[in-house]
C-alpha positions as a Python dict, from the first residue, in 0.01 Angstrom:
ca = {
    (1, 'M'): (0, 0, 0),
    (2, 'T'): (359, 51, 131),
    (3, 'K'): (467, -178, -157),
    (4, 'K'): (338, 60, -388),
    (5, 'I'): (525, 361, -265),
    (6, 'I'): (822, 195, -244),
    (7, 'F'): (755, 64, -604),
    (8, 'A'): (604, 409, -719),
    (9, 'F'): (911, 576, -590),
    (10, 'V'): (1187, 351, -744),
    (11, 'A'): (1011, 393, -1058),
    (12, 'A'): (956, 800, -1047),
    (13, 'S'): (1304, 810, -1004),
    (14, 'W'): (1373, 557, -1283),
    (15, 'L'): (1167, 736, -1489),
    (16, 'M'): (1376, 1114, -1410),
    (17, 'N'): (1741, 1016, -1433),
    (18, 'L'): (1601, 821, -1781),
    (19, 'S'): (1448, 1161, -1902),
    (20, 'L'): (1781, 1373, -1788),
    (21, 'S'): (1964, 1129, -1957),
    (22, 'F'): (1927, 1137, -2329),
    (23, 'F'): (2101, 1496, -2364),
    (24, 'F'): (2440, 1438, -2120),
    (25, 'A'): (2648, 1254, -2385),
    (26, 'T'): (2559, 1536, -2618),
    (27, 'Y'): (2503, 1873, -2389),
    (28, 'T'): (2852, 2071, -2468),
    (29, 'V'): (2872, 1946, -2836),
    (30, 'F'): (2478, 2075, -2929),
    (31, 'L'): (2534, 2429, -2743),
    (32, 'H'): (2907, 2404, -2949),
    (33, 'A'): (2732, 2336, -3291),
    (34, 'K'): (2523, 2632, -3223),
    (35, 'G'): (2780, 2839, -3225),
    (36, 'L'): (2836, 2938, -2867),
    (37, 'S'): (3218, 2946, -2725),
    (38, 'L'): (3342, 2775, -2465),
    (39, 'M'): (3311, 3029, -2203),
    (40, 'E'): (2954, 3123, -2371),
    (41, 'I'): (2858, 2734, -2292),
    (42, 'N'): (3053, 2732, -1932),
    (43, 'L'): (2817, 3072, -1839),
    (44, 'T'): (2442, 2873, -1882),
    (45, 'N'): (2621, 2597, -1673),
    (46, 'L'): (2671, 2866, -1420),
    (47, 'V'): (2311, 3067, -1461),
    (48, 'F'): (2211, 2656, -1339),
    (49, 'M'): (2366, 2663, -1074),
    (50, 'A'): (2350, 3004, -935),
    (51, 'S'): (1953, 2921, -967),
    (52, 'C'): (1965, 2655, -838),
    (53, 'F'): (2151, 2752, -523),
    (54, 'L'): (1916, 3061, -495),
    (55, 'L'): (1607, 2914, -598),
    (56, 'E'): (1645, 2635, -357),
    (57, 'I'): (1457, 2752, -35),
    (58, 'P'): (1205, 2895, -129),
    (59, 'T'): (1070, 2573, -377),
    (60, 'G'): (1112, 2424, -87),
    (61, 'A'): (842, 2577, 98),
    (62, 'I'): (558, 2466, -240),
    (63, 'A'): (609, 2133, -163),
    (64, 'D'): (592, 2176, 254),
    (65, 'L'): (293, 2475, 139),
    (66, 'W'): (72, 2253, -83),
    (67, 'G'): (302, 1940, -107),
    (68, 'R'): (510, 1727, -220),
    (69, 'K'): (308, 1605, -532),
    (70, 'R'): (225, 1906, -628),
    (71, 'S'): (563, 1987, -632),
    (72, 'I'): (683, 1722, -809),
    (73, 'I'): (414, 1758, -1131),
    (74, 'T'): (483, 2121, -1116),
    (75, 'G'): (854, 2107, -1154),
    (76, 'A'): (809, 1781, -1390),
    (77, 'I'): (579, 2008, -1645),
    (78, 'I'): (812, 2302, -1594),
    (79, 'M'): (1197, 2146, -1674),
    (80, 'A'): (946, 2001, -2009),
    (81, 'G'): (956, 2304, -2113),
    (82, 'G'): (1310, 2448, -2037),
    (83, 'F'): (1397, 2127, -2248),
    (84, 'F'): (1118, 2230, -2516),
    (85, 'L'): (1299, 2573, -2548),
    (86, 'Y'): (1721, 2406, -2557),
    (87, 'Y'): (1547, 2210, -2858),
    (88, 'L'): (1296, 2521, -3042),
    (89, 'T'): (1641, 2749, -3021),
    (90, 'A'): (1957, 2864, -3058),
    (91, 'S'): (2115, 3132, -2881),
    (92, 'F'): (2349, 3250, -2566),
    (93, 'W'): (2055, 3477, -2406),
    (94, 'W'): (1801, 3225, -2506),
    (95, 'F'): (1981, 2926, -2350),
    (96, 'V'): (2024, 3080, -2062),
    (97, 'L'): (1695, 3182, -2035),
    (98, 'A'): (1653, 2755, -2129),
    (99, 'E'): (1875, 2748, -1847),
    (100, 'I'): (1650, 2944, -1562),
    (101, 'I'): (1341, 2725, -1622),
    (102, 'G'): (1513, 2385, -1582),
    (103, 'A'): (1708, 2497, -1232),
    (104, 'F'): (1353, 2604, -1108),
    (105, 'G'): (1145, 2299, -1221),
    (106, 'S'): (1493, 2099, -1078),
    (107, 'T'): (1399, 2264, -761),
    (108, 'C'): (1122, 2197, -671),
    (109, 'I'): (1159, 1894, -741),
    (110, 'S'): (1451, 1846, -545),
    (111, 'G'): (1413, 1655, -225),
    (112, 'A'): (1000, 1655, -319),
    (113, 'M'): (1025, 1231, -446),
    (114, 'E'): (1252, 1157, -130),
    (115, 'A'): (1060, 1338, 156),
    (116, 'W'): (677, 1173, 26),
    (117, 'A'): (867, 837, 52),
    (118, 'V'): (919, 921, 378),
    (119, 'D'): (608, 1023, 503),
    (120, 'S'): (341, 835, 285),
    (121, 'L'): (580, 547, 425),
    (122, 'K'): (541, 735, 813),
    (123, 'H'): (186, 709, 699),
    (124, 'Y'): (116, 422, 675),
    (125, 'N'): (364, 290, 1000),
    (126, 'Y'): (641, 107, 787),
    (127, 'D'): (886, -7, 980),
    (128, 'G'): (1137, -115, 794),
    (129, 'D'): (1517, -33, 749),
    (130, 'L'): (1478, 314, 465),
    (131, 'E'): (1827, 337, 393),
    (132, 'K'): (1725, -14, 235),
    (133, 'I'): (1494, 193, 10),
    (134, 'F'): (1729, 419, -74),
    (135, 'Q'): (1986, 143, -192),
    (136, 'R'): (1659, -11, -421),
    (137, 'R'): (1686, 304, -582),
    (138, 'E'): (2026, 261, -756),
    (139, 'I'): (1875, 52, -987),
    (140, 'S'): (1709, 391, -1127),
    (141, 'Q'): (2183, 452, -1245),
    (142, 'S'): (2075, 157, -1550),
    (143, 'A'): (1819, 445, -1677),
    (144, 'I'): (2090, 648, -1720),
    (145, 'I'): (2289, 408, -1863),
    (146, 'I'): (2014, 316, -2113),
    (147, 'G'): (1914, 708, -2167),
    (148, 'C'): (2291, 907, -2284),
    (149, 'L'): (2292, 590, -2497),
    (150, 'V'): (1942, 587, -2681),
    (151, 'G'): (1989, 960, -2685),
    (152, 'S'): (2331, 980, -2837),
    (153, 'M'): (2256, 754, -3171),
    (154, 'V'): (1946, 947, -3241),
    (155, 'G'): (2179, 1252, -3146),
    (156, 'S'): (2383, 1162, -3452),
    (157, 'Q'): (2117, 1282, -3676),
    (158, 'D'): (1982, 1560, -3450),
    (159, 'L'): (2167, 1668, -3193),
    (160, 'A'): (1837, 1962, -3081),
    (161, 'L'): (1651, 1617, -3121),
    (162, 'P'): (1740, 1470, -2737),
    (163, 'W'): (1654, 1752, -2567),
    (164, 'L'): (1325, 1687, -2720),
    (165, 'M'): (1341, 1340, -2557),
    (166, 'S'): (1342, 1446, -2229),
    (167, 'A'): (1101, 1732, -2283),
    (168, 'G'): (826, 1446, -2310),
    (169, 'G'): (1039, 1200, -2110),
    (170, 'F'): (880, 1445, -1891),
    (171, 'L'): (593, 1487, -1906),
    (172, 'L'): (524, 1134, -1890),
    (173, 'L'): (711, 1205, -1535),
    (174, 'A'): (462, 1457, -1431),
    (175, 'L'): (135, 1228, -1517),
    (176, 'F'): (341, 902, -1328),
    (177, 'V'): (285, 1114, -1020),
    (178, 'A'): (-52, 1250, -1069),
    (179, 'I'): (-121, 882, -1108),
    (180, 'Y'): (71, 669, -852),
    (181, 'F'): (199, 952, -591),
    (182, 'P'): (-86, 954, -363),
    (183, 'E'): (-68, 1217, -87),
    (184, 'R'): (-286, 1047, 210),
    (185, 'Y'): (-112, 1181, 511),
    (186, 'F'): (-75, 1594, 377),
    (187, 'S'): (-379, 1815, 420),
    (188, 'R'): (-277, 2161, 243),
    (189, 'Q'): (-128, 2487, 484),
    (190, 'N'): (-295, 2802, 515),
    (191, 'I'): (-38, 3006, 504),
    (192, 'K'): (75, 3312, 360),
    (193, 'L'): (379, 3327, 224),
    (194, 'S'): (723, 3528, 366),
    (195, 'F'): (1031, 3593, 343),
    (196, 'R'): (1093, 3559, 682),
    (197, 'P'): (1086, 3214, 772),
    (198, 'I'): (1260, 3151, 411),
    (199, 'K'): (1574, 3394, 609),
    (200, 'K'): (1541, 3210, 937),
    (201, 'V'): (1685, 2869, 739),
    (202, 'A'): (1954, 3031, 501),
    (203, 'Q'): (2132, 3202, 865),
    (204, 'E'): (2080, 2890, 1073),
    (205, 'S'): (2191, 2681, 780),
    (206, 'I'): (2473, 2885, 744),
    (207, 'A'): (2512, 2903, 1155),
    (208, 'F'): (2500, 2467, 1152),
    (209, 'G'): (2709, 2468, 913),
    (210, 'W'): (3005, 2750, 1009),
    (211, 'K'): (2975, 2580, 1373),
    (212, 'N'): (2997, 2248, 1252),
    (213, 'R'): (3320, 2131, 1199),
    (214, 'P'): (3293, 1774, 1068),
    (215, 'V'): (3012, 1981, 852),
    (216, 'F'): (3215, 2290, 750),
    (217, 'L'): (3448, 2017, 595),
    (218, 'V'): (3247, 1834, 406),
    (219, 'I'): (3091, 2126, 227),
    (220, 'G'): (3511, 2254, 227),
    (221, 'F'): (3578, 1976, 83),
    (222, 'S'): (3332, 1934, -158),
    (223, 'A'): (3302, 2282, -260),
    (224, 'L'): (3733, 2281, -397),
    (225, 'M'): (3603, 1918, -587),
    (226, 'F'): (3391, 2009, -772),
    (227, 'L'): (3561, 2347, -943),
    (228, 'A'): (3858, 2088, -992),
    (229, 'F'): (3604, 1862, -1151),
    (230, 'Q'): (3391, 2089, -1328),
    (231, 'P'): (3572, 2240, -1640),
    (232, 'L'): (3631, 1854, -1690),
    (233, 'N'): (3200, 1768, -1678),
    (234, 'M'): (3162, 2021, -1905),
    (235, 'Y'): (3416, 2005, -2165),
    (236, 'W'): (3542, 1581, -2177),
    (237, 'N'): (3309, 1523, -2462),
    (238, 'I'): (3460, 1831, -2664),
    (239, 'Y'): (3808, 1770, -2582),
    (240, 'S'): (3737, 1383, -2671),
    (241, 'R'): (3604, 1443, -3026),
    (242, 'E'): (3823, 1698, -3096),
    (243, 'R'): (4163, 1533, -3001),
    (244, 'Y'): (4058, 1183, -3026),
    (245, 'D'): (3732, 1235, -3327),
    (246, 'F'): (3479, 1047, -3136),
    (247, 'S'): (3215, 1065, -3298),
    (248, 'V'): (2802, 1159, -3135),
    (249, 'V'): (2727, 799, -3066),
    (250, 'A'): (3081, 732, -2931),
    (251, 'L'): (3018, 1026, -2623),
    (252, 'G'): (2762, 801, -2559),
    (253, 'F'): (2908, 456, -2472),
    (254, 'L'): (3167, 662, -2279),
    (255, 'F'): (2937, 848, -2020),
    (256, 'S'): (2846, 466, -2012),
    (257, 'G'): (3141, 378, -1927),
    (258, 'I'): (3193, 699, -1677),
    (259, 'S'): (2848, 617, -1514),
    (260, 'L'): (3000, 215, -1502),
    (261, 'A'): (3332, 387, -1337),
    (262, 'I'): (3164, 604, -1022),
    (263, 'Y'): (2979, 257, -965),
    (264, 'L'): (3225, 51, -928),
    (265, 'G'): (3423, 328, -762),
    (266, 'S'): (3157, 331, -495),
    (267, 'L'): (3122, -61, -438),
    (268, 'A'): (3514, -58, -359),
    (269, 'A'): (3488, 279, -75),
    (270, 'N'): (3428, 44, 171),
    (271, 'W'): (3789, -100, 75),
    (272, 'W'): (4006, 108, 17),
    (273, 'K'): (3914, 298, 345),
    (274, 'R'): (4039, 13, 540),
    (275, 'L'): (4363, 39, 298),
    (276, 'F'): (4396, 404, 510),
    (277, 'A'): (4208, 393, 844),
    (278, 'T'): (3957, 640, 843),
    (279, 'E'): (3718, 831, 623),
    (280, 'M'): (3961, 1114, 579),
    (281, 'K'): (4249, 951, 522),
    (282, 'A'): (4083, 743, 221),
    (283, 'L'): (3937, 1036, 95),
    (284, 'I'): (4177, 1248, 41),
    (285, 'F'): (4387, 1003, -112),
    (286, 'S'): (4085, 918, -306),
    (287, 'Q'): (4167, 1298, -468),
    (288, 'I'): (4518, 1238, -474),
    (289, 'F'): (4472, 900, -698),
    (290, 'T'): (4206, 1114, -850),
    (291, 'G'): (4359, 1457, -959),
    (292, 'L'): (4728, 1153, -1135),
    (293, 'A'): (4429, 966, -1341),
    (294, 'I'): (4349, 1415, -1407),
    (295, 'I'): (4674, 1442, -1517),
    (296, 'L'): (4772, 1164, -1714),
    (297, 'A'): (4450, 1145, -1943),
    (298, 'G'): (4512, 1550, -2041),
    (299, 'L'): (4902, 1394, -2120),
    (300, 'S'): (4843, 1068, -2331),
    (301, 'G'): (4917, 1128, -2639),
    (302, 'A'): (4656, 721, -2787),
    (303, 'V'): (4314, 633, -2754),
    (304, 'A'): (4347, 328, -2544),
    (305, 'P'): (4620, 556, -2264),
    (306, 'Y'): (4362, 820, -2256),
    (307, 'L'): (4084, 634, -2195),
    (308, 'I'): (4240, 419, -1910),
    (309, 'F'): (4304, 736, -1701),
    (310, 'F'): (3959, 954, -1797),
    (311, 'L'): (3808, 617, -1672),
    (312, 'G'): (4044, 595, -1337),
    (313, 'Q'): (3956, 933, -1268),
    (314, 'E'): (3600, 886, -1290),
    (315, 'F'): (3678, 578, -1068),
    (316, 'G'): (3828, 839, -776),
    (317, 'R'): (3474, 1001, -828),
    (318, 'G'): (3275, 736, -705),
    (319, 'L'): (3542, 639, -445),
    (320, 'A'): (3513, 1016, -237),
    (321, 'R'): (3127, 1013, -229),
    (322, 'P'): (3097, 676, -52),
    (323, 'L'): (3339, 817, 194),
    (324, 'E'): (3206, 1161, 225),
    (325, 'R'): (2876, 1029, 345),
    (326, 'A'): (3005, 770, 565),
    (327, 'Y'): (3229, 1084, 726),
    (328, 'L'): (2969, 1346, 730),
    (329, 'N'): (2740, 1081, 896),
    (330, 'R'): (2936, 895, 1209),
}
């Protein structure tokens, strides 16, 4: 039974990444083509991030009270609705609504899939290494490469179609989870919803992060990295398209290169750490490397050096994640 649980977990992760990635390479190009300014494009993404922040703890209560399986299915169906709204609409405020719907669905799934796998394996007395299972899940990164390539090819005909594909993918995910995610360990709790436990968890989480210096450093470092990277996350495809005349299909190949560069960076993290002796020093110098690559990419006047330096900064991002996790765990 444990093999079936591991297979279902990895397969669901693969399907979710595939479904998400259909529009990755064309997200901002699609919004720009619908008439949104760069400010409006950023605001739609801001709404999604803010909604995820506000909904993360309340939607976590859904999984605790009614089960991880129900939470994942509910989230997948809601996300499909948000993507379908993206396919239908062409208005800033409707896009904002679609982002809120997507955030609600995303937070219903967030953490629930991993928790289902861990609790299900524990129910069947699994005594293997959980870390190896989560490493096996990394095969789902291949789905992102496939999804963004297929999505960009379809998007070259109609930029709205990748959203429809994502909606269909998440409906398939809901069906897959309904069939292949047994939850025999779970018994539904008859607990009245209350904001008191939500408030308690939030207060304890903030207090823990504030009082523990390593946690505080990692959170602060991650926040600054995200602040620095977000403009690139939002505008790299518009910039590549307008300055270097990339086609929609070429954007798909470039996003595949991004995924590969991040993966190679993560593989090189141990070597990078040995170079600088400690995780924190290695983490700091990984971002100096990334920052220099970003500057050089921006100064490049030709496609070849632009691609080298742009993918170089993605490699630097890949270095950071394992180093950050290693420091926090240590």
